[in-house]
């Protein structure tokens, strides 16, 4: 059983920063490809960033490139999303997602349908 718990959301002014964390339980964290997605009110869930199980590859949505950084710490079984230069349009519930793999890989999964495990979400609100 895989459980994911997000934290770090909150209210911040435009231009500010937040760091989201996703704590994963269960074994074989190092063989999990991970991702961050977000959903704003009235909109579909969208891809934000993803990191390979090896940690060697990352991918970002165009809207967050240069502002957000995804990383993972296998020793703590935790994934992070550092969000800088936040904009009001970044306001959403942010979800972390996990997909178990048979072995370490550099493959990235940007499609939400590729992830069977999801956290409960953390609210990020950016005021103008």
PDB file of C-alpha atoms in Angstrom:
ATOM      1  CA  UNK A   1       0.000   0.000   0.000  1.00  0.00           C
ATOM      2  CA  UNK A   2       1.357   3.387  -1.004  1.00  0.00           C
ATOM      3  CA  UNK A   3       0.325   6.491   0.867  1.00  0.00           C
ATOM      4  CA  UNK A   4       1.232  10.019  -0.121  1.00  0.00           C
ATOM      5  CA  UNK A   5       0.820  13.032   2.146  1.00  0.00           C
ATOM      6  CA  UNK A   6       1.358  16.574   0.865  1.00  0.00           C
ATOM      7  CA  UNK A   7       2.207  19.545   3.054  1.00  0.00           C
ATOM      8  CA  UNK A   8       3.529  23.071   2.744  1.00  0.00           C
ATOM      9  CA  UNK A   9       0.626  24.805   1.052  1.00  0.00           C
ATOM     10  CA  UNK A  10      -0.727  28.126   2.221  1.00  0.00           C
ATOM     11  CA  UNK A  11      -1.445  31.744   1.386  1.00  0.00           C
ATOM     12  CA  UNK A  12       1.324  33.830  -0.150  1.00  0.00           C
ATOM     13  CA  UNK A  13       1.551  37.132  -1.965  1.00  0.00           C
ATOM     14  CA  UNK A  14       2.419  37.289  -5.629  1.00  0.00           C
ATOM     15  CA  UNK A  15       6.174  37.059  -6.087  1.00  0.00           C
ATOM     16  CA  UNK A  16       6.580  34.965  -2.971  1.00  0.00           C
ATOM     17  CA  UNK A  17       7.736  31.379  -2.518  1.00  0.00           C
ATOM     18  CA  UNK A  18       6.442  28.134  -1.075  1.00  0.00           C
ATOM     19  CA  UNK A  19       7.945  24.677  -0.748  1.00  0.00           C
ATOM     20  CA  UNK A  20       5.609  21.721  -1.029  1.00  0.00           C
ATOM     21  CA  UNK A  21       6.536  18.322   0.365  1.00  0.00           C
ATOM     22  CA  UNK A  22       5.155  14.893  -0.454  1.00  0.00           C
ATOM     23  CA  UNK A  23       5.942  12.191   2.092  1.00  0.00           C
ATOM     24  CA  UNK A  24       5.622   8.663   0.753  1.00  0.00           C
ATOM     25  CA  UNK A  25       5.092   5.544   2.812  1.00  0.00           C
ATOM     26  CA  UNK A  26       5.697   1.988   1.742  1.00  0.00           C
ATOM     27  CA  UNK A  27       8.713   0.267   0.280  1.00  0.00           C
ATOM     28  CA  UNK A  28      10.736   0.841  -2.862  1.00  0.00           C
ATOM     29  CA  UNK A  29      10.468   4.626  -2.931  1.00  0.00           C
ATOM     30  CA  UNK A  30      13.562   4.714  -5.092  1.00  0.00           C
ATOM     31  CA  UNK A  31      11.739   2.833  -7.850  1.00  0.00           C
ATOM     32  CA  UNK A  32       8.813   5.248  -7.989  1.00  0.00           C
ATOM     33  CA  UNK A  33       8.377   7.869 -10.651  1.00  0.00           C
ATOM     34  CA  UNK A  34       6.731  10.914  -9.068  1.00  0.00           C
ATOM     35  CA  UNK A  35       4.820  13.942 -10.210  1.00  0.00           C
ATOM     36  CA  UNK A  36       3.034  17.099  -9.139  1.00  0.00           C
ATOM     37  CA  UNK A  37      -0.320  18.115 -10.570  1.00  0.00           C
ATOM     38  CA  UNK A  38      -2.703  20.934  -9.714  1.00  0.00           C
ATOM     39  CA  UNK A  39      -6.377  21.722 -10.080  1.00  0.00           C
ATOM     40  CA  UNK A  40      -7.856  25.194  -9.935  1.00  0.00           C
ATOM     41  CA  UNK A  41     -11.584  25.768  -9.294  1.00  0.00           C
ATOM     42  CA  UNK A  42     -13.626  24.996 -12.382  1.00  0.00           C
ATOM     43  CA  UNK A  43     -10.628  23.645 -14.285  1.00  0.00           C
ATOM     44  CA  UNK A  44      -9.251  20.219 -15.100  1.00  0.00           C
ATOM     45  CA  UNK A  45      -6.308  18.778 -13.228  1.00  0.00           C
ATOM     46  CA  UNK A  46      -3.088  19.753 -14.995  1.00  0.00           C
ATOM     47  CA  UNK A  47       0.502  18.610 -15.035  1.00  0.00           C
ATOM     48  CA  UNK A  48       3.008  20.736 -13.122  1.00  0.00           C
ATOM     49  CA  UNK A  49       6.246  18.756 -12.857  1.00  0.00           C
ATOM     50  CA  UNK A  50       7.580  15.212 -12.809  1.00  0.00           C
ATOM     51  CA  UNK A  51      10.770  13.467 -11.758  1.00  0.00           C
ATOM     52  CA  UNK A  52      12.056  10.068 -12.785  1.00  0.00           C
ATOM     53  CA  UNK A  53      12.620   7.219 -10.355  1.00  0.00           C
ATOM     54  CA  UNK A  54      16.366   7.700 -10.787  1.00  0.00           C
ATOM     55  CA  UNK A  55      16.057  11.411 -10.072  1.00  0.00           C
ATOM     56  CA  UNK A  56      18.106  12.069 -13.175  1.00  0.00           C
ATOM     57  CA  UNK A  57      15.298  13.437 -15.330  1.00  0.00           C
ATOM     58  CA  UNK A  58      12.737  16.144 -14.698  1.00  0.00           C
ATOM     59  CA  UNK A  59      10.021  17.821 -16.735  1.00  0.00           C
ATOM     60  CA  UNK A  60       7.916  20.918 -16.194  1.00  0.00           C
ATOM     61  CA  UNK A  61       4.812  22.502 -17.600  1.00  0.00           C
ATOM     62  CA  UNK A  62       5.674  25.558 -19.699  1.00  0.00           C
ATOM     63  CA  UNK A  63       3.735  27.750 -17.270  1.00  0.00           C
ATOM     64  CA  UNK A  64       6.098  26.951 -14.378  1.00  0.00           C
ATOM     65  CA  UNK A  65       9.461  26.496 -16.119  1.00  0.00           C
ATOM     66  CA  UNK A  66      12.142  28.632 -14.554  1.00  0.00           C
ATOM     67  CA  UNK A  67      10.041  29.217 -11.428  1.00  0.00           C
ATOM     68  CA  UNK A  68       9.385  25.758  -9.967  1.00  0.00           C
ATOM     69  CA  UNK A  69      11.901  23.040  -9.116  1.00  0.00           C
ATOM     70  CA  UNK A  70      11.038  19.411  -8.412  1.00  0.00           C
ATOM     71  CA  UNK A  71      13.383  17.236  -6.382  1.00  0.00           C
ATOM     72  CA  UNK A  72      13.398  14.068  -4.318  1.00  0.00           C
ATOM     73  CA  UNK A  73      15.266  12.799  -1.301  1.00  0.00           C
ATOM     74  CA  UNK A  74      15.299   9.016  -1.279  1.00  0.00           C
ATOM     75  CA  UNK A  75      16.759   8.822   2.204  1.00  0.00           C
ATOM     76  CA  UNK A  76      13.683  10.619   3.515  1.00  0.00           C
ATOM     77  CA  UNK A  77      11.255   9.128   0.981  1.00  0.00           C
ATOM     78  CA  UNK A  78      10.106  12.645   0.245  1.00  0.00           C
ATOM     79  CA  UNK A  79       9.529  14.654  -2.911  1.00  0.00           C
ATOM     80  CA  UNK A  80       9.559  18.442  -3.010  1.00  0.00           C
ATOM     81  CA  UNK A  81       8.290  21.252  -5.200  1.00  0.00           C
ATOM     82  CA  UNK A  82      10.044  24.564  -4.678  1.00  0.00           C
ATOM     83  CA  UNK A  83       7.816  27.299  -6.053  1.00  0.00           C
ATOM     84  CA  UNK A  84       9.306  30.770  -6.594  1.00  0.00           C
ATOM     85  CA  UNK A  85       7.946  33.939  -8.176  1.00  0.00           C
ATOM     86  CA  UNK A  86       4.425  32.748  -7.541  1.00  0.00           C
ATOM     87  CA  UNK A  87       1.577  34.250  -9.537  1.00  0.00           C
ATOM     88  CA  UNK A  88      -2.158  34.438  -8.800  1.00  0.00           C
ATOM     89  CA  UNK A  89      -2.737  31.941 -11.624  1.00  0.00           C
ATOM     90  CA  UNK A  90      -0.733  29.371  -9.631  1.00  0.00           C
ATOM     91  CA  UNK A  91      -3.607  29.221  -7.144  1.00  0.00           C
ATOM     92  CA  UNK A  92      -4.868  25.639  -7.010  1.00  0.00           C
ATOM     93  CA  UNK A  93      -4.938  22.442  -5.013  1.00  0.00           C
ATOM     94  CA  UNK A  94      -1.618  20.710  -5.589  1.00  0.00           C
ATOM     95  CA  UNK A  95      -1.447  16.914  -5.658  1.00  0.00           C
ATOM     96  CA  UNK A  96       1.514  14.589  -5.641  1.00  0.00           C
ATOM     97  CA  UNK A  97       1.328  11.307  -7.504  1.00  0.00           C
ATOM     98  CA  UNK A  98       3.377   8.140  -7.611  1.00  0.00           C
ATOM     99  CA  UNK A  99       3.907   5.261 -10.012  1.00  0.00           C
ATOM    100  CA  UNK A 100       5.881   2.175  -9.029  1.00  0.00           C
ATOM    101  CA  UNK A 101       8.379   0.766 -11.498  1.00  0.00           C
ATOM    102  CA  UNK A 102      10.217  -2.528 -11.688  1.00  0.00           C
ATOM    103  CA  UNK A 103      13.594  -0.789 -11.710  1.00  0.00           C
ATOM    104  CA  UNK A 104      15.248   2.589 -11.717  1.00  0.00           C
ATOM    105  CA  UNK A 105      14.512   4.571 -14.845  1.00  0.00           C
ATOM    106  CA  UNK A 106      14.976   8.031 -16.340  1.00  0.00           C
ATOM    107  CA  UNK A 107      11.522   7.912 -17.883  1.00  0.00           C
ATOM    108  CA  UNK A 108       9.130  10.770 -17.106  1.00  0.00           C
ATOM    109  CA  UNK A 109       5.346  10.398 -16.821  1.00  0.00           C
ATOM    110  CA  UNK A 110       3.565  13.721 -17.466  1.00  0.00           C
ATOM    111  CA  UNK A 111       0.104  12.191 -17.883  1.00  0.00           C
ATOM    112  CA  UNK A 112      -2.059  11.953 -14.763  1.00  0.00           C
ATOM    113  CA  UNK A 113      -3.524   8.691 -16.072  1.00  0.00           C
ATOM    114  CA  UNK A 114      -0.098   7.048 -15.570  1.00  0.00           C
ATOM    115  CA  UNK A 115      -0.261   7.459 -11.789  1.00  0.00           C
ATOM    116  CA  UNK A 116      -2.270   5.045  -9.636  1.00  0.00           C
ATOM    117  CA  UNK A 117      -1.383   6.637  -6.303  1.00  0.00           C
ATOM    118  CA  UNK A 118      -2.378  10.127  -5.240  1.00  0.00           C
ATOM    119  CA  UNK A 119      -2.178  12.319  -2.160  1.00  0.00           C
ATOM    120  CA  UNK A 120      -5.096  14.252  -0.703  1.00  0.00           C
ATOM    121  CA  UNK A 121      -3.850  17.612  -1.996  1.00  0.00           C
ATOM    122  CA  UNK A 122      -2.660  20.843  -0.417  1.00  0.00           C
ATOM    123  CA  UNK A 123      -4.127  24.279  -1.144  1.00  0.00           C
ATOM    124  CA  UNK A 124      -1.902  26.994  -2.560  1.00  0.00           C
ATOM    125  CA  UNK A 125      -3.390  30.475  -2.754  1.00  0.00           C
ATOM    126  CA  UNK A 126      -1.476  33.373  -4.288  1.00  0.00           C
ATOM    127  CA  UNK A 127      -2.882  36.833  -3.685  1.00  0.00           C
ATOM    128  CA  UNK A 128      -2.308  39.727  -6.073  1.00  0.00           C
TER     129      UNK A 128
END
